[in-house]
CSV table of C-alpha atoms in Angstrom, one decimal:
chain,number,residue,atom,x,y,z
A,273,UNK,CA,1.4,36.9,-0.9
A,274,UNK,CA,5.1,38.2,-2.3
A,275,UNK,CA,7.7,35.4,-2.5
A,276,UNK,CA,9.6,36.6,0.1
A,277,UNK,CA,6.2,36.3,2.7
A,278,UNK,CA,6.6,33.1,1.9
A,279,UNK,CA,10.0,32.3,2.2
A,280,UNK,CA,10.0,34.6,6.0
A,281,UNK,CA,7.1,31.2,7.1
A,282,UNK,CA,10.0,28.4,6.2
A,283,UNK,CA,12.5,27.0,9.2
A,284,UNK,CA,14.9,25.0,7.4
A,285,UNK,CA,18.3,24.8,9.2
A,286,UNK,CA,21.3,24.2,6.4
A,287,UNK,CA,20.4,24.5,2.9
A,288,UNK,CA,17.7,22.3,2.4
A,289,UNK,CA,17.6,20.8,-1.2
A,290,UNK,CA,15.0,17.6,-1.4
A,291,UNK,CA,10.9,19.1,-1.2
A,292,UNK,CA,11.8,15.6,-4.2
A,293,UNK,CA,11.8,13.2,-1.1
A,294,UNK,CA,10.1,15.3,1.6
A,295,UNK,CA,8.6,18.0,1.5
A,296,UNK,CA,9.1,21.3,4.5
A,297,UNK,CA,6.6,22.5,6.6
A,298,UNK,CA,5.9,26.6,7.1
A,299,UNK,CA,5.6,27.8,10.7
A,300,UNK,CA,1.6,27.7,10.0
A,301,UNK,CA,1.2,24.6,8.8
A,302,UNK,CA,3.4,23.3,12.2
A,303,UNK,CA,1.3,25.4,14.3
A,304,UNK,CA,-1.7,24.5,13.2
A,305,UNK,CA,-1.1,21.0,13.8
A,306,UNK,CA,0.2,21.6,17.1
A,307,UNK,CA,-3.4,23.1,17.6
A,308,UNK,CA,-4.8,20.2,15.7
A,309,UNK,CA,-3.3,17.7,18.8
A,310,UNK,CA,-3.2,19.6,21.5
A,311,UNK,CA,-7.6,19.7,20.8
A,312,UNK,CA,-7.1,16.2,20.2
A,313,UNK,CA,-5.0,15.5,23.5
A,314,UNK,CA,-7.4,17.7,25.6
A,315,UNK,CA,-9.6,15.3,24.9
A,316,UNK,CA,-12.0,18.4,22.5
A,317,UNK,CA,-11.0,17.0,19.1
A,318,UNK,CA,-14.6,17.6,17.1
A,319,UNK,CA,-14.6,15.0,13.8
A,320,UNK,CA,-17.0,16.5,11.9
A,321,UNK,CA,-14.7,19.2,12.2
A,322,UNK,CA,-11.9,17.9,10.1
A,323,UNK,CA,-14.4,17.8,7.0
A,324,UNK,CA,-13.7,21.4,6.6
A,325,UNK,CA,-9.9,21.1,6.7
A,326,UNK,CA,-10.6,17.9,3.7
A,327,UNK,CA,-12.5,19.8,2.0
A,328,UNK,CA,-10.8,23.1,2.3
A,329,UNK,CA,-7.6,20.8,0.8
A,330,UNK,CA,-9.8,19.7,-2.0
A,331,UNK,CA,-10.7,23.1,-2.8
A,332,UNK,CA,-7.1,24.2,-3.0
A,333,UNK,CA,-5.7,21.7,-4.7
A,334,UNK,CA,-8.4,22.0,-8.0
A,335,UNK,CA,-8.0,25.0,-8.1
A,336,UNK,CA,-4.3,24.8,-8.3
A,337,UNK,CA,-4.4,21.9,-11.3
A,338,UNK,CA,-7.5,23.8,-12.9
A,339,UNK,CA,-10.8,20.5,-12.6
A,340,UNK,CA,-13.7,22.1,-10.4
A,341,UNK,CA,-14.1,20.3,-6.3
A,342,UNK,CA,-16.2,18.0,-8.1
A,343,UNK,CA,-13.3,15.9,-10.1
A,344,UNK,CA,-10.5,15.2,-6.4
A,345,UNK,CA,-10.6,12.6,-5.0
A,346,UNK,CA,-8.7,12.0,-1.6
A,347,UNK,CA,-7.3,9.8,-0.1
A,348,UNK,CA,-3.3,8.2,1.4
A,349,UNK,CA,-0.7,8.0,-1.6
A,350,UNK,CA,-0.8,8.3,-4.8
A,351,UNK,CA,-0.6,4.2,-5.6
A,352,UNK,CA,-4.0,3.1,-4.3
A,353,UNK,CA,-5.3,5.7,-6.8
A,354,UNK,CA,-3.1,3.9,-9.4
A,355,UNK,CA,-4.0,0.6,-8.7
A,356,UNK,CA,-8.0,1.4,-9.1
A,357,UNK,CA,-7.4,2.5,-12.2
A,358,UNK,CA,-5.9,-0.4,-13.4
A,359,UNK,CA,-8.0,-2.9,-12.3
A,360,UNK,CA,-10.3,-0.8,-14.5
A,361,UNK,CA,-8.3,-1.6,-17.6
A,362,UNK,CA,-10.4,-4.8,-19.4
A,363,UNK,CA,-8.7,-8.4,-20.2
A,364,UNK,CA,-6.1,-8.3,-22.9
A,365,UNK,CA,-5.3,-4.3,-22.7
A,366,UNK,CA,-2.0,-2.6,-24.0
A,367,UNK,CA,-0.7,0.5,-20.9
A,368,UNK,CA,1.9,2.7,-22.7
A,369,UNK,CA,4.5,3.7,-19.6
A,370,UNK,CA,8.1,5.6,-19.8
A,371,UNK,CA,11.3,3.0,-19.2
A,372,UNK,CA,12.6,3.5,-15.9
A,373,UNK,CA,8.9,5.5,-14.2
A,374,UNK,CA,8.7,5.1,-10.6
A,375,UNK,CA,7.3,2.2,-9.5
A,376,UNK,CA,4.2,3.5,-7.7
A,377,UNK,CA,3.4,4.5,-11.4
A,378,UNK,CA,3.6,1.0,-13.0
A,379,UNK,CA,3.4,-1.7,-11.1
A,380,UNK,CA,-0.9,-1.4,-10.6
A,381,UNK,CA,-0.5,-2.3,-14.2
A,382,UNK,CA,2.3,-5.2,-13.3
A,383,UNK,CA,0.0,-6.7,-11.3
A,384,UNK,CA,-2.8,-7.2,-13.5
A,385,UNK,CA,-0.1,-9.7,-16.1
A,386,UNK,CA,-2.8,-12.8,-14.7
A,387,UNK,CA,-5.3,-11.2,-16.4
A,388,UNK,CA,-3.5,-10.8,-19.5
A,389,UNK,CA,-2.7,-7.2,-19.3
A,390,UNK,CA,0.3,-5.7,-21.3
A,391,UNK,CA,2.1,-3.0,-19.9
A,392,UNK,CA,4.9,-1.6,-23.3
A,393,UNK,CA,7.9,0.4,-22.3
A,394,UNK,CA,9.6,2.6,-24.1
A,395,UNK,CA,11.8,6.3,-23.8
A,396,UNK,CA,10.5,9.1,-22.1
A,397,UNK,CA,10.8,11.1,-24.9
A,398,UNK,CA,9.0,8.8,-27.4
A,399,UNK,CA,6.4,8.3,-25.3
A,400,UNK,CA,3.9,10.6,-27.7
A,401,UNK,CA,4.9,8.5,-30.7
A,402,UNK,CA,4.0,4.8,-29.5
A,403,UNK,CA,0.6,5.9,-28.4
A,404,UNK,CA,-1.2,3.7,-31.0
A,405,UNK,CA,-5.3,3.1,-31.1
A,406,UNK,CA,-4.4,-0.1,-29.2
A,407,UNK,CA,-2.9,1.8,-26.6
A,408,UNK,CA,-5.3,1.1,-23.9
A,409,UNK,CA,-3.4,3.4,-21.4
A,410,UNK,CA,-0.8,6.0,-21.1
A,411,UNK,CA,0.6,6.2,-17.4
A,412,UNK,CA,3.5,8.7,-16.7
A,413,UNK,CA,5.2,10.8,-13.6
A,414,UNK,CA,4.6,14.5,-15.4
A,415,UNK,CA,8.0,14.8,-14.1
A,416,UNK,CA,10.5,12.0,-13.7
A,417,UNK,CA,11.3,10.8,-9.9
A,418,UNK,CA,15.0,10.0,-10.7
A,419,UNK,CA,16.4,13.2,-12.8
A,420,UNK,CA,13.6,15.5,-13.1
A,421,UNK,CA,12.6,15.5,-16.9
A,422,UNK,CA,9.3,17.0,-17.6
A,423,UNK,CA,7.7,14.3,-19.6
A,424,UNK,CA,5.8,16.5,-23.1
A,425,UNK,CA,2.0,16.3,-21.6
A,426,UNK,CA,1.3,18.5,-24.9
A,427,UNK,CA,1.7,16.0,-26.8
A,428,UNK,CA,0.7,12.9,-24.9
A,429,UNK,CA,-2.8,14.4,-24.6
A,430,UNK,CA,-2.4,15.3,-28.1
A,431,UNK,CA,-1.4,11.6,-29.1
A,432,UNK,CA,-3.6,10.4,-27.0
A,433,UNK,CA,-7.2,12.3,-28.0
A,434,UNK,CA,-6.2,10.6,-31.6
A,435,UNK,CA,-6.3,7.4,-31.2
A,436,UNK,CA,-8.7,7.0,-27.7
A,437,UNK,CA,-6.8,6.8,-25.8
A,438,UNK,CA,-6.7,6.9,-22.0
A,439,UNK,CA,-4.3,8.7,-19.8
A,440,UNK,CA,-3.4,8.6,-16.1
A,441,UNK,CA,-0.6,11.3,-15.5
A,442,UNK,CA,1.2,11.2,-12.0
A,443,UNK,CA,1.6,15.0,-10.4
A,444,UNK,CA,3.5,14.2,-7.0
A,445,UNK,CA,6.9,15.6,-8.5
A,446,UNK,CA,5.2,18.5,-10.4
A,447,UNK,CA,2.5,20.0,-8.9
A,448,UNK,CA,3.7,22.7,-6.4
A,449,UNK,CA,5.6,24.1,-8.6
A,450,UNK,CA,5.1,23.0,-12.2
A,451,UNK,CA,1.4,24.9,-13.7
A,452,UNK,CA,-0.6,21.5,-15.0
A,453,UNK,CA,-4.0,21.8,-16.2
A,454,UNK,CA,-5.6,18.0,-15.1
A,455,UNK,CA,-8.9,18.7,-16.8
A,456,UNK,CA,-7.1,17.5,-20.5
A,457,UNK,CA,-6.7,13.8,-18.9
A,458,UNK,CA,-8.3,11.1,-16.9
A,459,UNK,CA,-6.8,10.8,-15.0
A,460,UNK,CA,-4.2,12.2,-12.1
A,461,UNK,CA,-2.4,11.2,-9.0
A,462,UNK,CA,-0.6,13.8,-6.6
A,463,UNK,CA,1.0,12.5,-3.4
A,464,UNK,CA,1.0,15.9,-1.3
A,465,UNK,CA,4.0,15.3,1.2
A,466,UNK,CA,6.6,16.0,-1.3
A,467,UNK,CA,6.2,19.3,-3.8
A,468,UNK,CA,2.8,20.9,-1.8
A,469,UNK,CA,4.4,20.7,2.3
A,470,UNK,CA,2.5,18.6,3.3
A,471,UNK,CA,2.8,15.4,5.9
A,472,UNK,CA,3.0,12.3,4.4
A,473,UNK,CA,-0.6,10.3,3.8
A,474,UNK,CA,-2.4,12.4,2.1
A,475,UNK,CA,-2.7,12.6,-1.7
A,476,UNK,CA,-5.4,13.6,-4.6
A,477,UNK,CA,-7.0,11.8,-7.2
A,478,UNK,CA,-8.6,14.1,-10.1
A,479,UNK,CA,-10.6,12.3,-12.7
A,480,UNK,CA,-12.6,13.4,-15.6
A,481,UNK,CA,-17.1,12.7,-14.4
A,482,UNK,CA,-17.5,10.6,-17.5
A,483,UNK,CA,-14.5,8.2,-16.0
A,484,UNK,CA,-16.4,7.6,-13.1
A,485,UNK,CA,-18.3,4.9,-13.9
A,486,UNK,CA,-16.2,3.3,-15.3
A,487,UNK,CA,-13.9,2.5,-12.2
A,488,UNK,CA,-15.1,0.2,-9.6
A,489,UNK,CA,-14.9,2.5,-5.8
A,490,UNK,CA,-12.8,-0.2,-4.7
A,491,UNK,CA,-12.0,1.3,-1.1
A,492,UNK,CA,-15.2,2.7,-0.9
A,493,UNK,CA,-16.3,3.4,2.5
A,494,UNK,CA,-18.6,5.8,4.8
A,495,UNK,CA,-16.2,8.2,4.0
A,496,UNK,CA,-17.3,8.1,0.3
A,497,UNK,CA,-20.9,8.4,0.6
A,498,UNK,CA,-22.9,11.0,-0.6
A,499,UNK,CA,-23.8,11.8,2.6
A,500,UNK,CA,-21.2,10.5,4.9
A,501,UNK,CA,-22.3,11.2,8.6
A,502,UNK,CA,-25.7,8.7,7.6
A,503,UNK,CA,-23.5,6.8,5.5
A,504,UNK,CA,-21.7,4.5,8.5
A,505,UNK,CA,-23.9,2.0,8.8
A,506,UNK,CA,-26.0,-0.8,7.0
A,507,UNK,CA,-26.8,-1.1,3.4
A,508,UNK,CA,-27.9,0.2,0.2
A,509,UNK,CA,-25.0,1.7,-1.0
A,510,UNK,CA,-25.2,4.9,-1.8
A,511,UNK,CA,-21.7,6.9,-2.9
A,512,UNK,CA,-21.3,10.0,-4.1
A,513,UNK,CA,-22.6,11.2,-7.6
A,514,UNK,CA,-19.0,13.3,-7.6
A,515,UNK,CA,-15.4,12.0,-7.7
A,516,UNK,CA,-15.8,11.6,-4.0
A,517,UNK,CA,-16.4,8.5,-4.4
A,518,UNK,CA,-13.5,7.6,-4.8
A,519,UNK,CA,-12.4,9.4,-1.5
A,520,UNK,CA,-10.9,7.4,1.7
A,521,UNK,CA,-11.3,8.0,4.5
A,522,UNK,CA,-9.7,10.7,5.8
A,523,UNK,CA,-6.3,11.1,8.5
A,524,UNK,CA,-7.3,13.8,10.4
A,525,UNK,CA,-4.2,15.6,11.4
A,526,UNK,CA,-2.6,15.1,8.0
A,527,UNK,CA,-5.1,17.2,6.7
A,528,UNK,CA,-5.4,20.1,8.7
A,529,UNK,CA,-1.7,20.4,7.5
A,530,UNK,CA,-2.2,20.2,4.1
A,531,UNK,CA,-5.0,22.3,3.7
A,532,UNK,CA,-2.1,25.2,5.7
A,533,UNK,CA,0.4,24.1,3.2
A,534,UNK,CA,-2.1,24.3,0.2
A,535,UNK,CA,-3.0,28.2,1.7
A,536,UNK,CA,0.0,28.9,1.7
A,537,UNK,CA,1.3,27.5,-1.8
A,538,UNK,CA,-1.3,29.6,-3.2
A,539,UNK,CA,-1.8,32.1,-2.1
A,540,UNK,CA,2.1,32.9,-4.7
A,541,UNK,CA,1.2,33.0,-8.0
A,542,UNK,CA,2.1,29.3,-10.0
A,543,UNK,CA,4.4,31.1,-12.5
A,544,UNK,CA,6.9,32.8,-9.7
A,545,UNK,CA,6.8,29.5,-8.3
A,546,UNK,CA,7.4,28.2,-11.7
A,547,UNK,CA,10.7,30.7,-12.2
A,548,UNK,CA,11.2,31.0,-9.2
A,549,UNK,CA,12.2,27.2,-8.3
A,550,UNK,CA,13.5,26.4,-12.5
A,551,UNK,CA,15.2,29.6,-12.8
A,552,UNK,CA,16.7,28.4,-9.3
A,553,UNK,CA,17.6,24.9,-10.9
A,554,UNK,CA,19.1,26.7,-14.0
A,555,UNK,CA,21.5,29.3,-11.9
A,556,UNK,CA,22.6,25.9,-10.0
A,557,UNK,CA,23.5,23.6,-13.1
A,558,UNK,CA,25.5,26.9,-14.6
A,559,UNK,CA,27.3,27.3,-11.8
A,560,UNK,CA,28.9,23.7,-12.0
A,561,UNK,CA,28.8,23.9,-15.4
A,562,UNK,CA,25.6,21.9,-16.8
A,563,UNK,CA,23.6,23.6,-19.1
A,564,UNK,CA,20.3,24.0,-18.1
A,565,UNK,CA,17.1,21.7,-17.7
A,566,UNK,CA,14.6,24.1,-17.0
A,567,UNK,CA,13.4,21.7,-14.0
A,568,UNK,CA,12.9,22.1,-10.3
A,569,UNK,CA,14.9,19.3,-10.3
A,570,UNK,CA,18.7,18.5,-11.2
A,571,UNK,CA,20.0,14.9,-11.3
A,572,UNK,CA,23.9,14.7,-11.3
A,573,UNK,CA,26.7,12.4,-11.8
A,574,UNK,CA,28.7,13.5,-8.8
A,575,UNK,CA,32.7,12.4,-7.2
A,576,UNK,CA,32.6,10.0,-3.7
A,577,UNK,CA,33.9,12.6,-2.2
A,578,UNK,CA,30.5,15.1,-2.9
A,579,UNK,CA,28.4,13.2,0.5
A,580,UNK,CA,31.1,14.2,3.2
A,581,UNK,CA,31.2,18.0,1.7
A,582,UNK,CA,26.5,17.9,1.3
A,583,UNK,CA,27.0,17.0,5.3
A,584,UNK,CA,30.5,19.1,6.2
A,585,UNK,CA,28.0,22.0,4.7
A,586,UNK,CA,24.4,21.5,5.7
A,587,UNK,CA,23.3,20.1,2.3
A,588,UNK,CA,20.6,18.8,2.3
A,589,UNK,CA,19.6,16.5,-1.0
A,590,UNK,CA,18.9,12.8,-2.1
A,591,UNK,CA,20.7,10.0,-3.9
A,592,UNK,CA,19.0,8.3,-7.2
A,593,UNK,CA,19.1,6.3,-10.1
A,594,UNK,CA,22.9,6.1,-8.8
A,595,UNK,CA,23.3,9.7,-8.6
A,596,UNK,CA,22.8,13.0,-6.6
A,597,UNK,CA,19.0,14.3,-7.1
A,598,UNK,CA,18.7,18.1,-6.0
A,599,UNK,CA,15.3,19.6,-5.9
A,600,UNK,CA,14.3,23.9,-5.5
A,601,UNK,CA,11.4,25.4,-4.4
A,602,UNK,CA,9.3,27.8,-2.0
A,603,UNK,CA,11.6,28.8,0.7
A,604,UNK,CA,15.0,27.9,-1.6
A,605,UNK,CA,17.4,31.3,-2.3
A,606,UNK,CA,20.1,32.2,-5.0
A,607,UNK,CA,22.6,33.0,-1.5
A,608,UNK,CA,22.0,29.0,-1.2
A,609,UNK,CA,21.5,27.6,-4.9
A,610,UNK,CA,25.2,29.8,-4.9
A,611,UNK,CA,26.6,28.6,-2.1
A,612,UNK,CA,26.0,24.1,-2.8
A,613,UNK,CA,27.3,25.2,-6.8
A,614,UNK,CA,30.5,27.0,-4.7
A,615,UNK,CA,30.9,22.9,-2.9
A,616,UNK,CA,29.3,20.2,-5.5
A,617,UNK,CA,31.6,23.0,-8.8
A,618,UNK,CA,34.5,20.5,-9.6
A,619,UNK,CA,32.8,17.5,-8.3
A,620,UNK,CA,30.7,17.2,-11.0
A,621,UNK,CA,31.6,14.2,-14.1
């Protein structure tokens, strides 16, 4: 699908620059969800039929991040998946994180302090240099939620390979605009409600096969079974042999919409999405007198007049870490970017 065809699927009111908080659904996603809700209302919904949407979404996400479908587990948020990994960190081990990291990445590890697990914070730019042989795991968001800085994943992967350090990467602010090879990392987690344009309540874990037996599937239920529909009652434990063992029973309707959103998103070439999003962000930055930063997220220190200006001109952004955060995605256009730059020019400090 051409980018312009995909853009025609969206119907935002005003200039929506807040995909880093909540992604916009396309018309086809809203239509698919409406049909599923109609089936539910009429009593014609088939519980087993939802498996098709879950599996299709799993397959689409796997293709997006470059891993086999069997490496992907489904859940409802990123932090419970991080929690599974955190619970598997050995007593007394060190976990390395970036200072100021999103707390869904850090809190699950900090919560292990009673077992002697130490969380060491260093600047994002120093993360790869600070990986030591004594570092059990490095956990980082590929793109920082607060300001859009992009982690040097190549350097982190190389440092971890040299020291035997495990890696967990949060792709929540990356997957959908930043091409990522998740196969390079032991685990990745992704909440789908931002750049993947899905409803809140769907998420993905990727896990390399050599790590499957290191993590206890504490959240395992019937949906993690080798044969889901015969795993509903009784023992013994009979989990899936691949990463599905980490599946959490899905909120069905959310997966109908997630599937449709991923179908649209993956129909556009990943390189085109990346060039489009970063190009718009850099164009905006230049328009307000800032240097380009190579990220789809722009973080700005602004004057006190800006909140009212945004409301007046129907521009949607978010306040994060005391700054204005704007995010540029598939549905945004050059005209929208130029409008936002005109409104904010002179108000960026």
